[in-house]
Short mmCIF file of the C-alpha atoms (twelve columns), coordinates in Angstrom:
data_MODEL
# 
_entry.id   MODEL 
# 
loop_
_atom_site.group_PDB 
_atom_site.id 
_atom_site.type_symbol 
_atom_site.label_atom_id 
_atom_site.label_alt_id 
_atom_site.label_comp_id 
_atom_site.label_asym_id 
_atom_site.label_seq_id 
_atom_site.Cartn_x 
_atom_site.Cartn_y 
_atom_site.Cartn_z 
_atom_site.pdbx_PDB_model_num 
ATOM 1   C CA . MET A 1   7.941   8.326   -25.170 1 
ATOM 2   C CA . LEU A 2   8.588   11.115  -22.689 1 
ATOM 3   C CA . ALA A 3   9.991   9.908   -19.168 1 
ATOM 4   C CA . ALA A 4   6.892   10.774  -17.048 1 
ATOM 5   C CA . GLU A 5   4.527   8.664   -19.619 1 
ATOM 6   C CA . ARG A 6   7.058   5.788   -19.511 1 
ATOM 7   C CA . LYS A 7   7.057   5.773   -15.516 1 
ATOM 8   C CA . MET A 8   3.145   5.818   -15.545 1 
ATOM 9   C CA . ARG A 9   3.194   2.913   -17.969 1 
ATOM 10  C CA . ILE A 10  5.898   1.146   -15.828 1 
ATOM 11  C CA . VAL A 11  3.578   1.586   -12.541 1 
ATOM 12  C CA . GLU A 12  0.470   0.132   -14.703 1 
ATOM 13  C CA . PHE A 13  2.733   -2.702  -15.909 1 
ATOM 14  C CA . VAL A 14  3.719   -3.867  -12.575 1 
ATOM 15  C CA . ARG A 15  0.538   -3.626  -10.921 1 
ATOM 16  C CA . GLN A 16  -0.779  -5.825  -13.593 1 
ATOM 17  C CA . HIS A 17  1.801   -8.561  -13.334 1 
ATOM 18  C CA . ARG A 18  2.540   -8.008  -9.536  1 
ATOM 19  C CA . SER A 19  6.361   -7.854  -10.096 1 
ATOM 20  C CA . ALA A 20  8.736   -7.321  -13.168 1 
ATOM 21  C CA . SER A 21  12.693  -7.478  -13.644 1 
ATOM 22  C CA . VAL A 22  14.814  -4.622  -14.709 1 
ATOM 23  C CA . GLY A 23  15.530  -6.494  -18.098 1 
ATOM 24  C CA . THR A 24  11.811  -7.261  -18.654 1 
ATOM 25  C CA . LEU A 25  10.737  -3.774  -18.124 1 
ATOM 26  C CA . ALA A 26  13.951  -2.467  -20.345 1 
ATOM 27  C CA . LYS A 27  12.825  -4.800  -23.193 1 
ATOM 28  C CA . GLU A 28  8.944   -3.868  -22.797 1 
ATOM 29  C CA . PHE A 29  9.708   -0.221  -23.068 1 
ATOM 30  C CA . GLY A 30  12.709  -0.462  -25.432 1 
ATOM 31  C CA . VAL A 31  15.274  1.499   -23.277 1 
ATOM 32  C CA . HIS A 32  18.707  0.694   -21.443 1 
ATOM 33  C CA . GLU A 33  18.302  -0.809  -18.119 1 
ATOM 34  C CA . ALA A 34  20.272  2.024   -16.512 1 
ATOM 35  C CA . THR A 35  17.208  4.047   -17.441 1 
ATOM 36  C CA . ILE A 36  14.780  1.860   -16.126 1 
ATOM 37  C CA . ARG A 37  16.696  1.824   -12.847 1 
ATOM 38  C CA . ARG A 38  16.856  5.620   -12.570 1 
ATOM 39  C CA . ASP A 39  12.743  5.460   -13.394 1 
ATOM 40  C CA . LEU A 40  12.284  2.801   -10.687 1 
ATOM 41  C CA . ALA A 41  14.169  5.151   -8.167  1 
ATOM 42  C CA . GLU A 42  11.754  7.923   -8.914  1 
ATOM 43  C CA . VAL A 43  8.468   5.799   -8.754  1 
ATOM 44  C CA . GLU A 44  9.809   4.409   -5.502  1 
ATOM 45  C CA . GLN A 45  10.205  7.916   -3.945  1 
ATOM 46  C CA . GLU A 46  6.726   8.497   -4.949  1 
ATOM 47  C CA . GLY A 47  5.548   5.508   -2.873  1 
ATOM 48  C CA . LEU A 48  3.971   3.829   -5.942  1 
ATOM 49  C CA . LEU A 49  6.173   0.614   -6.006  1 
ATOM 50  C CA . LYS A 50  8.991   -1.063  -4.156  1 
ATOM 51  C CA . ARG A 51  12.258  -1.920  -5.688  1 
ATOM 52  C CA . THR A 52  13.736  -5.303  -4.907  1 
ATOM 53  C CA . HIS A 53  17.150  -6.796  -6.049  1 
ATOM 54  C CA . GLY A 54  16.876  -6.827  -9.859  1 
ATOM 55  C CA . GLY A 55  13.574  -5.544  -10.324 1 
ATOM 56  C CA . VAL A 56  10.425  -4.088  -8.607  1 
ATOM 57  C CA . ILE A 57  7.309   -5.169  -6.899  1 
ATOM 58  C CA . VAL A 58  3.640   -3.524  -5.941  1 
ATOM 59  C CA . GLU A 59  4.049   -1.852  -2.554  1 
ATOM 60  C CA . GLN A 60  2.310   -4.220  -0.003  1 
ATOM 61  C CA . LEU A 61  -0.261  -3.067  2.158   1 
ATOM 62  C CA . THR A 62  -1.194  -4.563  5.285   1 
ATOM 63  C CA . HIS A 63  -4.958  -4.190  6.125   1 
ATOM 64  C CA . HIS A 64  -5.304  -6.036  9.220   1 
ATOM 65  C CA . GLU A 65  -3.344  -7.892  12.150  1 
ATOM 66  C CA . PRO A 66  -4.396  -11.449 12.720  1 
ATOM 67  C CA . SER A 67  -4.966  -12.935 16.319  1 
ATOM 68  C CA . PHE A 68  -2.405  -13.679 18.700  1 
ATOM 69  C CA . ASN A 69  -2.561  -17.510 18.415  1 
ATOM 70  C CA . GLU A 70  -2.312  -16.920 14.451  1 
ATOM 71  C CA . ARG A 71  0.691   -14.477 14.843  1 
ATOM 72  C CA . SER A 72  2.544   -16.679 17.600  1 
ATOM 73  C CA . GLY A 73  4.205   -19.410 15.248  1 
ATOM 74  C CA . ILE A 74  4.968   -17.097 12.512  1 
ATOM 75  C CA . GLN A 75  8.669   -16.357 11.902  1 
ATOM 76  C CA . LEU A 76  9.133   -17.896 15.241  1 
ATOM 77  C CA . ASP A 77  12.802  -18.498 15.018  1 
ATOM 78  C CA . GLN A 78  13.653  -15.016 13.995  1 
ATOM 79  C CA . LYS A 79  11.120  -13.634 16.870  1 
ATOM 80  C CA . GLU A 80  13.259  -15.807 19.388  1 
ATOM 81  C CA . ARG A 81  16.411  -14.097 18.036  1 
ATOM 82  C CA . ILE A 82  15.191  -10.614 18.028  1 
ATOM 83  C CA . GLY A 83  13.551  -10.939 21.631  1 
ATOM 84  C CA . GLN A 84  17.132  -12.451 22.788  1 
ATOM 85  C CA . LYS A 85  19.186  -9.169  20.991  1 
ATOM 86  C CA . ALA A 86  16.645  -6.665  22.338  1 
ATOM 87  C CA . ALA A 87  16.890  -7.853  25.806  1 
ATOM 88  C CA . SER A 88  20.592  -7.758  25.572  1 
ATOM 89  C CA . LEU A 89  20.417  -3.859  25.164  1 
ATOM 90  C CA . VAL A 90  18.399  -3.616  28.433  1 
ATOM 91  C CA . GLU A 91  20.570  -2.568  31.308  1 
ATOM 92  C CA . ASP A 92  20.366  -3.335  35.121  1 
ATOM 93  C CA . GLY A 93  18.374  -0.452  36.547  1 
ATOM 94  C CA . ASP A 94  16.481  0.444   33.259  1 
ATOM 95  C CA . HIS A 95  12.703  1.266   33.228  1 
ATOM 96  C CA . ILE A 96  11.479  0.020   29.946  1 
ATOM 97  C CA . ILE A 97  8.152   -0.055  28.111  1 
ATOM 98  C CA . LEU A 98  7.412   -3.322  26.133  1 
ATOM 99  C CA . ASP A 99  4.443   -3.017  23.628  1 
ATOM 100 C CA . SER A 100 2.151   -5.396  23.143  1 
ATOM 101 C CA . GLY A 101 2.957   -8.287  20.439  1 
ATOM 102 C CA . THR A 102 4.357   -11.792 19.850  1 
ATOM 103 C CA . THR A 103 8.040   -10.362 19.313  1 
ATOM 104 C CA . THR A 104 7.932   -8.382  22.673  1 
ATOM 105 C CA . LEU A 105 6.704   -11.505 24.686  1 
ATOM 106 C CA . HIS A 106 10.130  -12.965 23.468  1 
ATOM 107 C CA . ILE A 107 12.012  -9.876  25.049  1 
ATOM 108 C CA . ALA A 108 10.153  -10.681 28.048  1 
ATOM 109 C CA . ARG A 109 11.214  -14.314 28.055  1 
ATOM 110 C CA . ASN A 110 14.842  -13.067 28.167  1 
ATOM 111 C CA . LEU A 111 14.436  -10.790 31.233  1 
ATOM 112 C CA . VAL A 112 13.101  -13.099 33.543  1 
ATOM 113 C CA . HIS A 113 16.625  -13.750 35.340  1 
ATOM 114 C CA . ARG A 114 17.836  -9.924  35.370  1 
ATOM 115 C CA . SER A 115 17.455  -7.658  38.476  1 
ATOM 116 C CA . ASN A 116 16.435  -4.066  39.207  1 
ATOM 117 C CA . ILE A 117 14.470  -3.455  35.970  1 
ATOM 118 C CA . THR A 118 10.826  -1.901  35.804  1 
ATOM 119 C CA . VAL A 119 8.779   -2.954  32.948  1 
ATOM 120 C CA . ILE A 120 5.814   -1.306  31.909  1 
ATOM 121 C CA . THR A 121 3.297   -3.232  29.554  1 
ATOM 122 C CA . ASN A 122 0.059   -3.127  27.962  1 
ATOM 123 C CA . ASP A 123 0.329   -6.746  27.250  1 
ATOM 124 C CA . MET A 124 -1.389  -9.463  29.469  1 
ATOM 125 C CA . ASN A 125 0.835   -12.274 28.193  1 
ATOM 126 C CA . VAL A 126 3.977   -9.941  28.696  1 
ATOM 127 C CA . ALA A 127 2.978   -9.446  32.472  1 
ATOM 128 C CA . ALA A 128 2.234   -13.045 32.989  1 
ATOM 129 C CA . GLU A 129 5.734   -13.881 31.510  1 
ATOM 130 C CA . LEU A 130 7.219   -11.841 34.123  1 
ATOM 131 C CA . ARG A 131 5.075   -12.557 37.057  1 
ATOM 132 C CA . ASP A 132 7.708   -15.050 38.688  1 
ATOM 133 C CA . ALA A 133 11.020  -12.643 37.978  1 
ATOM 134 C CA . PRO A 134 12.076  -11.628 41.520  1 
ATOM 135 C CA . GLY A 135 14.301  -9.080  39.785  1 
ATOM 136 C CA . VAL A 136 11.689  -7.296  37.698  1 
ATOM 137 C CA . LYS A 137 8.679   -4.912  38.650  1 
ATOM 138 C CA . VAL A 138 5.867   -5.216  36.459  1 
ATOM 139 C CA . MET A 139 3.611   -2.503  35.991  1 
ATOM 140 C CA . VAL A 140 0.568   -2.971  33.633  1 
ATOM 141 C CA . THR A 141 -1.236  -0.120  32.379  1 
ATOM 142 C CA . GLY A 142 -4.596  -1.194  32.717  1 
ATOM 143 C CA . GLY A 143 -7.436  -0.439  30.108  1 
ATOM 144 C CA . GLU A 144 -10.008 -2.241  27.539  1 
ATOM 145 C CA . LEU A 145 -8.596  -6.010  27.102  1 
ATOM 146 C CA . TYR A 146 -8.724  -7.215  23.316  1 
ATOM 147 C CA . PRO A 147 -8.912  -10.850 23.926  1 
ATOM 148 C CA . SER A 148 -7.581  -11.908 20.415  1 
ATOM 149 C CA . SER A 149 -4.167  -10.215 21.361  1 
ATOM 150 C CA . PHE A 150 -4.155  -9.882  24.968  1 
ATOM 151 C CA . MET A 151 -3.501  -6.414  24.671  1 
ATOM 152 C CA . LEU A 152 -4.881  -3.398  26.754  1 
ATOM 153 C CA . ASN A 153 -5.685  -0.290  25.105  1 
ATOM 154 C CA . GLY A 154 -7.923  2.489   25.550  1 
ATOM 155 C CA . MET A 155 -8.283  5.993   27.753  1 
ATOM 156 C CA . PHE A 156 -7.013  4.292   30.795  1 
ATOM 157 C CA . THR A 157 -3.738  2.793   28.873  1 
ATOM 158 C CA . ASP A 158 -3.227  6.250   27.210  1 
ATOM 159 C CA . TYR A 159 -3.330  8.072   30.067  1 
ATOM 160 C CA . VAL A 160 -0.975  6.140   32.111  1 
ATOM 161 C CA . LEU A 161 1.510   6.100   29.223  1 
ATOM 162 C CA . ARG A 162 1.187   9.933   29.211  1 
ATOM 163 C CA . SER A 163 2.132   9.894   32.965  1 
ATOM 164 C CA . VAL A 164 5.496   7.755   32.557  1 
ATOM 165 C CA . HIS A 165 9.030   8.537   31.444  1 
ATOM 166 C CA . VAL A 166 11.255  5.446   30.498  1 
ATOM 167 C CA . SER A 167 14.864  4.872   29.198  1 
ATOM 168 C CA . LYS A 168 13.933  2.633   26.387  1 
ATOM 169 C CA . ALA A 169 10.548  1.439   24.889  1 
ATOM 170 C CA . PHE A 170 10.431  -1.546  22.561  1 
ATOM 171 C CA . ILE A 171 7.788   -1.019  20.021  1 
ATOM 172 C CA . ALA A 172 6.096   -3.898  17.993  1 
ATOM 173 C CA . THR A 173 4.259   -2.972  14.743  1 
ATOM 174 C CA . THR A 174 2.658   -4.670  11.791  1 
ATOM 175 C CA . ALA A 175 4.279   -2.213  9.175   1 
ATOM 176 C CA . ILE A 176 7.536   -0.214  8.715   1 
ATOM 177 C CA . HIS A 177 8.620   1.553   5.914   1 
ATOM 178 C CA . PRO A 178 11.988  3.415   5.205   1 
ATOM 179 C CA . LYS A 179 9.685   6.403   3.801   1 
ATOM 180 C CA . TYR A 180 6.318   6.293   5.859   1 
ATOM 181 C CA . GLY A 181 7.598   4.967   9.221   1 
ATOM 182 C CA . LEU A 182 5.399   3.168   11.551  1 
ATOM 183 C CA . THR A 183 2.073   2.614   10.275  1 
ATOM 184 C CA . LEU A 184 -1.158  0.458   11.755  1 
ATOM 185 C CA . PRO A 185 -4.343  -1.046  10.368  1 
ATOM 186 C CA . GLU A 186 -6.466  -0.033  13.232  1 
ATOM 187 C CA . ALA A 187 -6.969  3.806   14.230  1 
ATOM 188 C CA . GLN A 188 -7.675  2.912   17.745  1 
ATOM 189 C CA . LEU A 189 -4.325  1.536   18.472  1 
ATOM 190 C CA . VAL A 190 -2.443  4.495   17.253  1 
ATOM 191 C CA . VAL A 191 -2.810  6.725   20.421  1 
ATOM 192 C CA . ALA A 192 -0.926  4.154   22.876  1 
ATOM 193 C CA . LYS A 193 1.754   3.499   20.425  1 
ATOM 194 C CA . GLN A 194 2.466   7.165   20.107  1 
ATOM 195 C CA . GLY A 195 2.362   7.373   24.076  1 
ATOM 196 C CA . MET A 196 4.743   4.595   24.447  1 
ATOM 197 C CA . ILE A 197 7.248   6.590   21.723  1 
ATOM 198 C CA . ALA A 198 6.781   9.883   23.361  1 
ATOM 199 C CA . ALA A 199 7.703   8.370   27.098  1 
ATOM 200 C CA . ALA A 200 11.255  6.983   26.006  1 
ATOM 201 C CA . GLN A 201 14.402  8.165   25.626  1 
ATOM 202 C CA . GLU A 202 15.380  5.626   23.165  1 
ATOM 203 C CA . VAL A 203 12.738  4.089   20.925  1 
ATOM 204 C CA . ILE A 204 13.744  0.482   19.392  1 
ATOM 205 C CA . VAL A 205 11.346  -1.321  17.010  1 
ATOM 206 C CA . VAL A 206 11.133  -4.920  16.878  1 
ATOM 207 C CA . ALA A 207 10.084  -6.721  13.453  1 
ATOM 208 C CA . ASP A 208 10.520  -9.631  11.697  1 
ATOM 209 C CA . GLU A 209 11.078  -9.490  7.921   1 
ATOM 210 C CA . THR A 210 7.243   -9.859  7.390   1 
ATOM 211 C CA . LYS A 211 7.081   -6.354  8.611   1 
ATOM 212 C CA . ILE A 212 9.512   -4.664  6.876   1 
ATOM 213 C CA . GLY A 213 8.628   -2.512  3.916   1 
ATOM 214 C CA . LYS A 214 5.011   -2.569  4.347   1 
ATOM 215 C CA . ILE A 215 2.530   0.258   4.777   1 
ATOM 216 C CA . SER A 216 -0.623  0.169   6.486   1 
ATOM 217 C CA . LEU A 217 -3.475  2.659   6.895   1 
ATOM 218 C CA . TYR A 218 -2.966  4.938   9.923   1 
ATOM 219 C CA . ASN A 219 0.301   6.918   10.474  1 
ATOM 220 C CA . VAL A 220 1.838   6.266   13.880  1 
ATOM 221 C CA . ALA A 221 5.381   7.755   13.871  1 
ATOM 222 C CA . PRO A 222 8.072   8.916   11.182  1 
ATOM 223 C CA . ASN A 223 11.535  7.103   11.092  1 
ATOM 224 C CA . SER A 224 13.138  10.445  12.823  1 
ATOM 225 C CA . SER A 225 11.359  9.102   16.019  1 
ATOM 226 C CA . ILE A 226 12.990  5.728   15.916  1 
ATOM 227 C CA . HIS A 227 16.310  5.357   17.371  1 
ATOM 228 C CA . THR A 228 17.128  1.293   16.595  1 
ATOM 229 C CA . LEU A 229 15.315  -1.325  14.319  1 
ATOM 230 C CA . ILE A 230 16.020  -5.015  15.070  1 
ATOM 231 C CA . THR A 231 15.196  -7.419  12.881  1 
ATOM 232 C CA . GLY A 232 16.252  -10.771 11.057  1 
ATOM 233 C CA . ASN A 233 19.196  -11.437 8.861   1 
ATOM 234 C CA . GLU A 234 16.719  -12.646 6.582   1 
ATOM 235 C CA . VAL A 235 15.704  -8.928  5.193   1 
ATOM 236 C CA . ALA A 236 17.537  -7.700  2.048   1 
ATOM 237 C CA . ASP A 237 20.459  -5.477  2.438   1 
ATOM 238 C CA . TYR A 238 18.941  -3.235  0.087   1 
ATOM 239 C CA . ASP A 239 15.812  -2.846  2.537   1 
ATOM 240 C CA . ILE A 240 18.315  -2.445  5.373   1 
ATOM 241 C CA . LYS A 241 20.128  0.187   3.571   1 
ATOM 242 C CA . GLN A 242 16.981  2.262   3.008   1 
ATOM 243 C CA . PHE A 243 16.185  2.447   6.850   1 
ATOM 244 C CA . GLN A 244 19.970  3.412   7.674   1 
ATOM 245 C CA . ASP A 245 19.682  6.141   5.059   1 
ATOM 246 C CA . ALA A 246 16.534  7.232   6.709   1 
ATOM 247 C CA . GLY A 247 18.676  7.587   10.079  1 
ATOM 248 C CA . ILE A 248 17.874  4.347   11.881  1 
ATOM 249 C CA . GLN A 249 20.411  2.188   13.412  1 
ATOM 250 C CA . ILE A 250 19.763  -1.559  12.242  1 
ATOM 251 C CA . LEU A 251 20.848  -4.609  14.358  1 
ATOM 252 C CA . THR A 252 20.183  -7.789  12.307  1 
ATOM 253 C CA . VAL A 253 20.143  -11.036 14.198  1 
# 
């Protein structure tokens, strides 16, 4: 069997079974495990499958984002750790953007006792969290309110984001992939996210382990636009290395 045909059949086998170990594939196709590993490296580069420790799985696509209430309790401990670490990167005097999201809300909760900070946000929950923080100036972008997520989005949001410059932008996402970068399941959210990235000297993505290695429909930004990714220490070393190889600084907590 030619290598190209074997790789095609490997993809078909894994899609049928959802996952497979290197040993299983080697036995199935009658080749050495080293050969299977080379094949898997190539099919992963083509975006067809995702390697794991000792095997491979079907690349996972994210088709939608649940509501705020659904998301708020998921990976809560990770989000708290990520929020604390992200807030530690904010220096007095910084102007920052806090994207809308359940993880960025935890960043806000760790900034309430800081001083001389300006926060620009498109999230009503983030703004409310910081409303009594005496040392934090809060600027809300305006825009159409999305009741399920408390996010502001649309023409007014995009206009404000094009009009500001900040030292750091903390970006939330439903999917970040070592090859495809930031992606989103909803087209109408892309422009605001791109505006935040363009406005910042430093782009910091905050994402728990459920977002790592995922792909969604619409491209937001390549990995070359991202300086730092903060995630949980539950993420596999293999996944971490892929992002490091893409030029991103990784902070695990």
